[in-house]
Short mmCIF file of C-alpha atoms in Angstrom, two decimals:
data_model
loop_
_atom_site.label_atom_id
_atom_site.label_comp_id
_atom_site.label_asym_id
_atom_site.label_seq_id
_atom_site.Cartn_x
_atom_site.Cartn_y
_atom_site.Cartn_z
CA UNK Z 27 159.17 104.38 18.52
CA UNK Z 28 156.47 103.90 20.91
CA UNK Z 29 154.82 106.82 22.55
CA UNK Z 30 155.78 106.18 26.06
CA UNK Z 31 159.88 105.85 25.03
CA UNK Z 32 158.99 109.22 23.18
CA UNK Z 33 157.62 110.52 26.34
CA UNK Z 34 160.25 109.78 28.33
CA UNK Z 35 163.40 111.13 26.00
CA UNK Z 36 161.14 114.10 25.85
CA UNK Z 37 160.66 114.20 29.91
CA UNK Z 38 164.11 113.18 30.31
CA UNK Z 39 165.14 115.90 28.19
CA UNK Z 40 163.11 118.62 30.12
CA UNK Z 41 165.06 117.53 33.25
CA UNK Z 42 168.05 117.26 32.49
CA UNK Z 43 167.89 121.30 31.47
CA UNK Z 44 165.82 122.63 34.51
CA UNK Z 45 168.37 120.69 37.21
CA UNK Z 46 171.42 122.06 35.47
CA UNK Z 47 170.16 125.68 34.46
CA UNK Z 48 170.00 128.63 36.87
CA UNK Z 49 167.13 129.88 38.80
CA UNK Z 50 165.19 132.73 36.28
CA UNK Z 51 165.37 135.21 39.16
CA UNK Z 52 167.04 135.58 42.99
CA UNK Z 53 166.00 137.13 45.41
CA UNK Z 54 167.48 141.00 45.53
CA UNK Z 55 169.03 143.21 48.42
CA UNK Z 56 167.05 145.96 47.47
CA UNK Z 57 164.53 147.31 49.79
CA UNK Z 58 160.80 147.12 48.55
CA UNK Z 59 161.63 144.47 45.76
CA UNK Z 60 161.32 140.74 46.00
CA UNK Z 61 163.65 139.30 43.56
CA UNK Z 62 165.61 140.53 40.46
CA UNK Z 63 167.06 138.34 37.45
CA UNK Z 64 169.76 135.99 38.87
CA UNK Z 65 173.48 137.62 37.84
CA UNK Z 66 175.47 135.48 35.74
CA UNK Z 67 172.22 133.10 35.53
CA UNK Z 68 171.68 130.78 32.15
CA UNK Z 69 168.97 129.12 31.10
CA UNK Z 70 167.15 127.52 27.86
CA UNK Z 71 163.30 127.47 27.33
CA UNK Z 72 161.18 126.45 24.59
CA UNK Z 73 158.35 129.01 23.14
CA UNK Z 74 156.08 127.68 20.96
CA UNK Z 75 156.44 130.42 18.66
CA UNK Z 76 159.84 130.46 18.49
CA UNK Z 77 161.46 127.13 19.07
CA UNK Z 78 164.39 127.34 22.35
CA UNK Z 79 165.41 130.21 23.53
CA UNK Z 80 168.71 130.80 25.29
CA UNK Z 81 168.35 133.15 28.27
CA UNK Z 82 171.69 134.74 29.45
CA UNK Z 83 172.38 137.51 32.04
CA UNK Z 84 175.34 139.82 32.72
CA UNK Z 85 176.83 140.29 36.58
CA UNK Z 86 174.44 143.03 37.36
CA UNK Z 87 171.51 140.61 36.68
CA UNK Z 88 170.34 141.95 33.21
CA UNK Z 89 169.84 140.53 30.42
CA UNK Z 90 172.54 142.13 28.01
CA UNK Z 91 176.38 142.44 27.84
CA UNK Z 92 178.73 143.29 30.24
CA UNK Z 93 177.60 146.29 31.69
CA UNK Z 94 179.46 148.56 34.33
CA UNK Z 95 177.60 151.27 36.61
CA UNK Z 96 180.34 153.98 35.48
CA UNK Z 97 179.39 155.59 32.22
CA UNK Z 98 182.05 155.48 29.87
CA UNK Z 99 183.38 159.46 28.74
CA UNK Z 100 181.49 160.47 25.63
CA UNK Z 101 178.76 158.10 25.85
CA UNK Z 102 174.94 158.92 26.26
CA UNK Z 103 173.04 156.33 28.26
CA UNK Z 104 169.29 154.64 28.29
CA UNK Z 105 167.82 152.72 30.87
CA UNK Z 106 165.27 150.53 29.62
CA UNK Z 107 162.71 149.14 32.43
CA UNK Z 108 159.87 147.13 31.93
CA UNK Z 109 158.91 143.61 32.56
CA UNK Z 110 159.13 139.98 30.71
CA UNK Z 111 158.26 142.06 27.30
CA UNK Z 112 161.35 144.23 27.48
CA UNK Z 113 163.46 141.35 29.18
CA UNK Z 114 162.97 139.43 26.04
CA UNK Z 115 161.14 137.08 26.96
CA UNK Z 116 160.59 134.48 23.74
CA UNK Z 117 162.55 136.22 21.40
CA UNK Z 118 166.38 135.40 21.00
CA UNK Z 119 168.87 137.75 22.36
CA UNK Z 120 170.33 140.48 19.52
CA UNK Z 121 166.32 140.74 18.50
CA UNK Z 122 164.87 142.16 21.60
CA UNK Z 123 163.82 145.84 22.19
CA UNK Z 124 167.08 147.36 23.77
CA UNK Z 125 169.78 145.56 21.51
CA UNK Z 126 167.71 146.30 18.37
CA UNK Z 127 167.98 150.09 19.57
CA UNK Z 128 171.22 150.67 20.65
CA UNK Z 129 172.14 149.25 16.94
CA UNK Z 130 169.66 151.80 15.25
CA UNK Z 131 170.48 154.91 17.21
CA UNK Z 132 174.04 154.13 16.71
CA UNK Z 133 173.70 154.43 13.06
CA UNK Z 134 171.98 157.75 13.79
CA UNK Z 135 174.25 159.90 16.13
CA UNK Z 136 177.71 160.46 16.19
CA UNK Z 137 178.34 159.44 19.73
CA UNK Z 138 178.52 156.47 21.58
CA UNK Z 139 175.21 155.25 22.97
CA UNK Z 140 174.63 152.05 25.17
CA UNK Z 141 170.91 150.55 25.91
CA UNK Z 142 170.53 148.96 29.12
CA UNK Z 143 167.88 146.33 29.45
CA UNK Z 144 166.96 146.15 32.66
CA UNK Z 145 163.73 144.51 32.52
CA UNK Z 146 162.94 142.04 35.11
CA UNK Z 147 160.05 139.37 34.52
CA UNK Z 148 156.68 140.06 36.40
CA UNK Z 149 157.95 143.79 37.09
CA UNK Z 150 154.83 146.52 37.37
CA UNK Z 151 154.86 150.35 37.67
CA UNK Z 152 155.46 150.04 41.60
CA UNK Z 153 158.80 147.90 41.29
CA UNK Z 154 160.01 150.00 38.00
CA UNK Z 155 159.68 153.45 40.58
CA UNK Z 156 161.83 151.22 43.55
CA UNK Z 157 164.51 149.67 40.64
CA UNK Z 158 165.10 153.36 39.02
CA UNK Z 159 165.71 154.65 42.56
CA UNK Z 160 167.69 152.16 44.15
CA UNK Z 161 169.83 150.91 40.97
CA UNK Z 162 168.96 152.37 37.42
CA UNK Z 163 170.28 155.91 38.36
CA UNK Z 164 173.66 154.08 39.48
CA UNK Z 165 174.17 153.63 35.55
CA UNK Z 166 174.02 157.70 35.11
CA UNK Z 167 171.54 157.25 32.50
CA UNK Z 168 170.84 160.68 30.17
CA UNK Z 169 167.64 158.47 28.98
CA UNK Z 170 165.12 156.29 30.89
CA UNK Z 171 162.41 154.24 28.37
CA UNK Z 172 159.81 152.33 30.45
CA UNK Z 173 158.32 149.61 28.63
CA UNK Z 174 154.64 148.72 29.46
CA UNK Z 175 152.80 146.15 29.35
CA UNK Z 176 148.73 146.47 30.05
CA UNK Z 177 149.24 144.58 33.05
CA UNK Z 178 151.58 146.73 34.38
CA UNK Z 179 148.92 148.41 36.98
CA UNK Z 180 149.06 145.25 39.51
CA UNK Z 181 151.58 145.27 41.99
CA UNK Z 182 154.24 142.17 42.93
CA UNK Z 183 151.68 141.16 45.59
CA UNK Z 184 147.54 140.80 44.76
CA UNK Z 185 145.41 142.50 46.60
CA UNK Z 186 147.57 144.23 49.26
CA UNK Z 187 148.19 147.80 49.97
CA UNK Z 188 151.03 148.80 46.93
CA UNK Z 189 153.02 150.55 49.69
CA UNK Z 190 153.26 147.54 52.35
CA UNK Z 191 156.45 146.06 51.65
CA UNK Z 192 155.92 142.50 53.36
CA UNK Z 193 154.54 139.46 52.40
CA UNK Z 194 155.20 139.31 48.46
CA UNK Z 195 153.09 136.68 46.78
CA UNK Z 196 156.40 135.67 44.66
CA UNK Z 197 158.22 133.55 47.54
CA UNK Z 198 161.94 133.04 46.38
CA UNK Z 199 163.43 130.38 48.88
CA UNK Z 200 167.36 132.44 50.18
CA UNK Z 201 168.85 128.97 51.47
CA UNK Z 202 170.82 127.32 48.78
CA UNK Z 203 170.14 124.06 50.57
CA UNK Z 204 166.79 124.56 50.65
CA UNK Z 205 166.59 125.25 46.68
CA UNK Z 206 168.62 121.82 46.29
CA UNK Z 207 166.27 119.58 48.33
CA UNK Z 208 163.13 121.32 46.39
CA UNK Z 209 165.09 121.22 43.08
CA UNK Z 210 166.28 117.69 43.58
CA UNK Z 211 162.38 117.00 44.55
CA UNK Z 212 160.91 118.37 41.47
CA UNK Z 213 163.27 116.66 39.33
CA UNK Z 214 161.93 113.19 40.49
CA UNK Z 215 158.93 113.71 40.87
CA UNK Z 216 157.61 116.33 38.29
CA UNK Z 217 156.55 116.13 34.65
CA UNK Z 218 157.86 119.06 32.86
CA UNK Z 219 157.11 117.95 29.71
CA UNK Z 220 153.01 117.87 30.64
CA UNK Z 221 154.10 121.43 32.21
CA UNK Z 222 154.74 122.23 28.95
CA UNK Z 223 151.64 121.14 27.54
CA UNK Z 224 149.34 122.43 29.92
CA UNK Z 225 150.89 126.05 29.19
CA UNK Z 226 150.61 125.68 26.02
CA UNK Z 227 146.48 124.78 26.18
CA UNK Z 228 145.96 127.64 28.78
CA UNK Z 229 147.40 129.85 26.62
CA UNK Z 230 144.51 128.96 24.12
CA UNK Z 231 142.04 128.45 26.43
CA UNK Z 232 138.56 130.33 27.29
CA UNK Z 233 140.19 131.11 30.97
CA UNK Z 234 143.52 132.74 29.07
CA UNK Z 235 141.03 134.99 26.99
CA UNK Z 236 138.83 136.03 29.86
CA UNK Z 237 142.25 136.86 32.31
CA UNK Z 238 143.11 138.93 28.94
CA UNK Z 239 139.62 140.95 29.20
CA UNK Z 240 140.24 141.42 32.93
CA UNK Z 241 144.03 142.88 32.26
CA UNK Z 242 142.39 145.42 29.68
CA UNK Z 243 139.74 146.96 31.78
CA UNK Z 244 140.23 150.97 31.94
CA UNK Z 245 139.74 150.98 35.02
CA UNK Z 246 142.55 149.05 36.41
CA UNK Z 247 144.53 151.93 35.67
CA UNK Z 248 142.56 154.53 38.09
CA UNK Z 249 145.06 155.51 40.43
CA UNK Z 250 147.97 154.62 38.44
CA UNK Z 251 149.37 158.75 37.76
CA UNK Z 252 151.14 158.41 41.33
CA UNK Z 253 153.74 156.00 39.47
CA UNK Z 254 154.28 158.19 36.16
CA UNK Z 255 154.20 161.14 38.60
CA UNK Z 256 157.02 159.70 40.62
CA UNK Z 257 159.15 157.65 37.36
CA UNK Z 258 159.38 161.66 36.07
CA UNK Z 259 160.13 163.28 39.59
CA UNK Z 260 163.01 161.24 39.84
CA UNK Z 261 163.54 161.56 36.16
CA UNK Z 262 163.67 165.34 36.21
CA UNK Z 263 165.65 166.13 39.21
CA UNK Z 264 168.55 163.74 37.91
CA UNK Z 265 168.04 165.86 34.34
CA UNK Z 266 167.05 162.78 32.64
CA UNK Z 267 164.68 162.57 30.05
CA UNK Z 268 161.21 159.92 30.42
CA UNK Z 269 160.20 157.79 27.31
CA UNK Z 270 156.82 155.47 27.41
CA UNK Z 271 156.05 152.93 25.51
CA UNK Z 272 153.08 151.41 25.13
CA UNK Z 273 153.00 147.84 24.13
CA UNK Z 274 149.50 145.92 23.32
CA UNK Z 275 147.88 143.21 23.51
CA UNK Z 276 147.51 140.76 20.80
CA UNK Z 277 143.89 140.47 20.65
CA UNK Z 278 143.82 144.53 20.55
CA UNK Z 279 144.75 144.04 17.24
CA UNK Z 280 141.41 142.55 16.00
CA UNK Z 281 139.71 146.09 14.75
CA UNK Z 282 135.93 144.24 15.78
CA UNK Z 283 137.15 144.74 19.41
CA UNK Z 284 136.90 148.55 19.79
CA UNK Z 285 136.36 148.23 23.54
CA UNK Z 286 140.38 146.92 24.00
CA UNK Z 287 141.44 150.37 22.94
CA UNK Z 288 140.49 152.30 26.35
CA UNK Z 289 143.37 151.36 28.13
CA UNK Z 290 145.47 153.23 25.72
CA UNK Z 291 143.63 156.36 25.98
CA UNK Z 292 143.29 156.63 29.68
CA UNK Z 293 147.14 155.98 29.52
CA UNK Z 294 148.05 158.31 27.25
CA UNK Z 295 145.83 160.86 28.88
CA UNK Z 296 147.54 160.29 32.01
CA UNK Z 297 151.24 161.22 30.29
CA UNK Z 298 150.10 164.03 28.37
CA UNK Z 299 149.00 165.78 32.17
CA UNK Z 300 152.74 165.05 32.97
CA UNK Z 301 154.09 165.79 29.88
CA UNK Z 302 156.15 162.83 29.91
CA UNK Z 303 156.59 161.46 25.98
CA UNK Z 304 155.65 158.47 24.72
CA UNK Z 305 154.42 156.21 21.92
CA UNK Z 306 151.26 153.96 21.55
CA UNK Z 307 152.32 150.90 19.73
CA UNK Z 308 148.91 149.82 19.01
CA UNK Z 309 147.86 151.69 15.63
CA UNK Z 310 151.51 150.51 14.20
CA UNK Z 311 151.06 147.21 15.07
CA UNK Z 312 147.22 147.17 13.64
CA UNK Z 313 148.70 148.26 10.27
CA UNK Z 314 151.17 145.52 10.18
CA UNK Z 315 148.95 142.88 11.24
CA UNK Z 316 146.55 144.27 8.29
CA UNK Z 317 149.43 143.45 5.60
CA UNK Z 318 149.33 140.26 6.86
CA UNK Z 319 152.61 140.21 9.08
CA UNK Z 320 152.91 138.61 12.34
CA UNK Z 321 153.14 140.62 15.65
CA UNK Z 322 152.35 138.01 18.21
CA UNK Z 323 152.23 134.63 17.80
CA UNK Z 324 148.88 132.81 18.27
CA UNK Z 325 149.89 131.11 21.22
CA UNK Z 326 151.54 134.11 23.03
CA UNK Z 327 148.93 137.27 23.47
CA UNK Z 328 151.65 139.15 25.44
CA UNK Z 329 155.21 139.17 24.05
CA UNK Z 330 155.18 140.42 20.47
CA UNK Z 331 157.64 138.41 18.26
CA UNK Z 332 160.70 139.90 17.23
CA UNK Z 333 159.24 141.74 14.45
CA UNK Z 334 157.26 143.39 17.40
CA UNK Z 335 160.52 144.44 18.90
CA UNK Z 336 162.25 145.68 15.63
CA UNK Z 337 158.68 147.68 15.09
CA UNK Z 338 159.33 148.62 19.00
CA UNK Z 339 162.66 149.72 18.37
CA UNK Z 340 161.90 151.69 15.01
CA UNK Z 341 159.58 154.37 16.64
CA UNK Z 342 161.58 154.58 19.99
CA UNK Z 343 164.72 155.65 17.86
CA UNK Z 344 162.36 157.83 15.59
CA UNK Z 345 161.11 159.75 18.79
CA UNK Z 346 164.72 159.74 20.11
CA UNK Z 347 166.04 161.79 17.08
CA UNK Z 348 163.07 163.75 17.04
CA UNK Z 349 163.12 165.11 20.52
CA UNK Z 350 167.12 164.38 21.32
CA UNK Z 351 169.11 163.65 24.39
#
């Protein structure tokens, strides 16, 4: 087969399941946030470091099973908010963070318990304080876990004041006919194939490593205390207990880089003050990665693999039992 027929079965390939998947996210009727996972969406991407992965959300725009906002009678409740990491993005389904947990604390209590995953791609401390307000207390949760990331200081929109509510750098076109005409356009004329490739090289490339410095600077996270302080306000008045978790980075986990470990401290500093609980994944996922087991994937810095999750999941339910309901 020559390369260019191999091209285009490949391209062909790549088009055919971007024109007849769903957008990844809509935009939502909540005040202060641009967009939120599109309800009843589908679609299939490839990760390099785990082959295709089949992305499917519920009516209430989640990634997860049919939820309902009522809480069933004898069942306890966590919300889990967070961004592409606690979405589940590159890892299939029943191995992400939430599904992995519900199993596990199910085997532990005698109750029923349901975990929501209601993380939303792209999502930062400033849209998980709007989403808990506006929507996550509608499920009656008796637990809220917030997933973070260590990018999670930036805001939705770059360098704009975190409280004006206009102009959000993630456009996400309303008009159905609108989305055709561009979606029709793309499919003609773009190559999602090279797409492909050219996320694939940036994700080992010199400009990937030095955005990964920039995202771990301590000092991103002056100022940040405003959204723990406000995530436990509205935690505490509705009686609801506050988890944080702390996910790393990948390169953290090379010990010679002892710098990478201030953003965890300043963090953790931060919810001691509140007294909000949480658990640093960092010096869990070290050890692993020092018996030789994979937490992130070389190409992928960001979303741990599912043994990341299941490692995730493990302490989470730990700390659950530990401190209760």
């Amino acid at each position: 087969m020559s390369p260019i027929i191999f091209f285009l079965i490949i391209e062909f390939g790549f088009k055919i399941l971007h024109a007849f998947s769903d957008p990844e996210v809509s935009p939502s009727l909540i005040d202060g946030l641009p967009y939120e996972n599109t309800s009843n969406g589908w679609f299939l991407r490839y990760a390099p470091s785990n082959g295709w992965i089949f992305y499917k959300n519920n009516s209430l725009g989640m990634r997860d099973v049919e939820r309902k906002f009522k809480k069933p009678y004898g069942t306890k409740r966590i919300v889990c908010l967070g961004d592409s990491i606690m979405f589940g993005g590159e890892v299939q389904f029943k191995k992400n963070f939430s599904q992995q947990l519900e199993k596990m604390l199910n085997g532990c209590f005698s109750f029923n318990i349901e975990v929501l995953n209601c993380g939303i791609t792209s999502y930062s401390l400033r849209e998980y304080v709007i989403y808990l307000d506006k929507k996550g207390l509608k499920f009656d949760p008796d637990i809220v876990i917030v997933g973070l990331c260590l990018n999670d200081y930036a805001s939705l929109r770059d360098n704009k004041d975190p409280n004006d509510q206009s102009d959000y750098h993630y456009n996400i076109d309303a008009n159905k006919q609108h989305q055709f005409f561009r979606k029709t356009k793309r499919f003609f004329l773009h190559s999602y194939f090279i797409e492909y490739i050219k996320k694939s090289a940036e994700l080992l490339s010199k400009k990937e490593k030095k955005s990964t410095k920039k995202n771990l600077n301590v000092e991103n996270w002056f100022g940040t205390d405003k959204y723990f302080s406000e995530l436990n306000r509205l935690c505490i008045r509705n009686k609801i207990k506050l988890f944080v978790v702390i996910f790393p980075n990948g390169n953290q986990l090379n010990s010679l880089v002892i710098d990478y470990e201030q953003p965890q401290a300043f963090i953790c500093s931060v919810l001691s003050k509140l007294n909000i609980s949480y658990i640093d994944l960092l010096k869990v996922y070290s050890l692993y990665q020092k018996q030789g087991k994979k937490v992130f994937s070389r190409f992928d810095s960001v979303h741990p693999l599912p043994l990341g999750h299941r490692i995730a999941a493990e302490e989470m339910s730990k700390k659950i039992v530990e401190e209760g309901f």
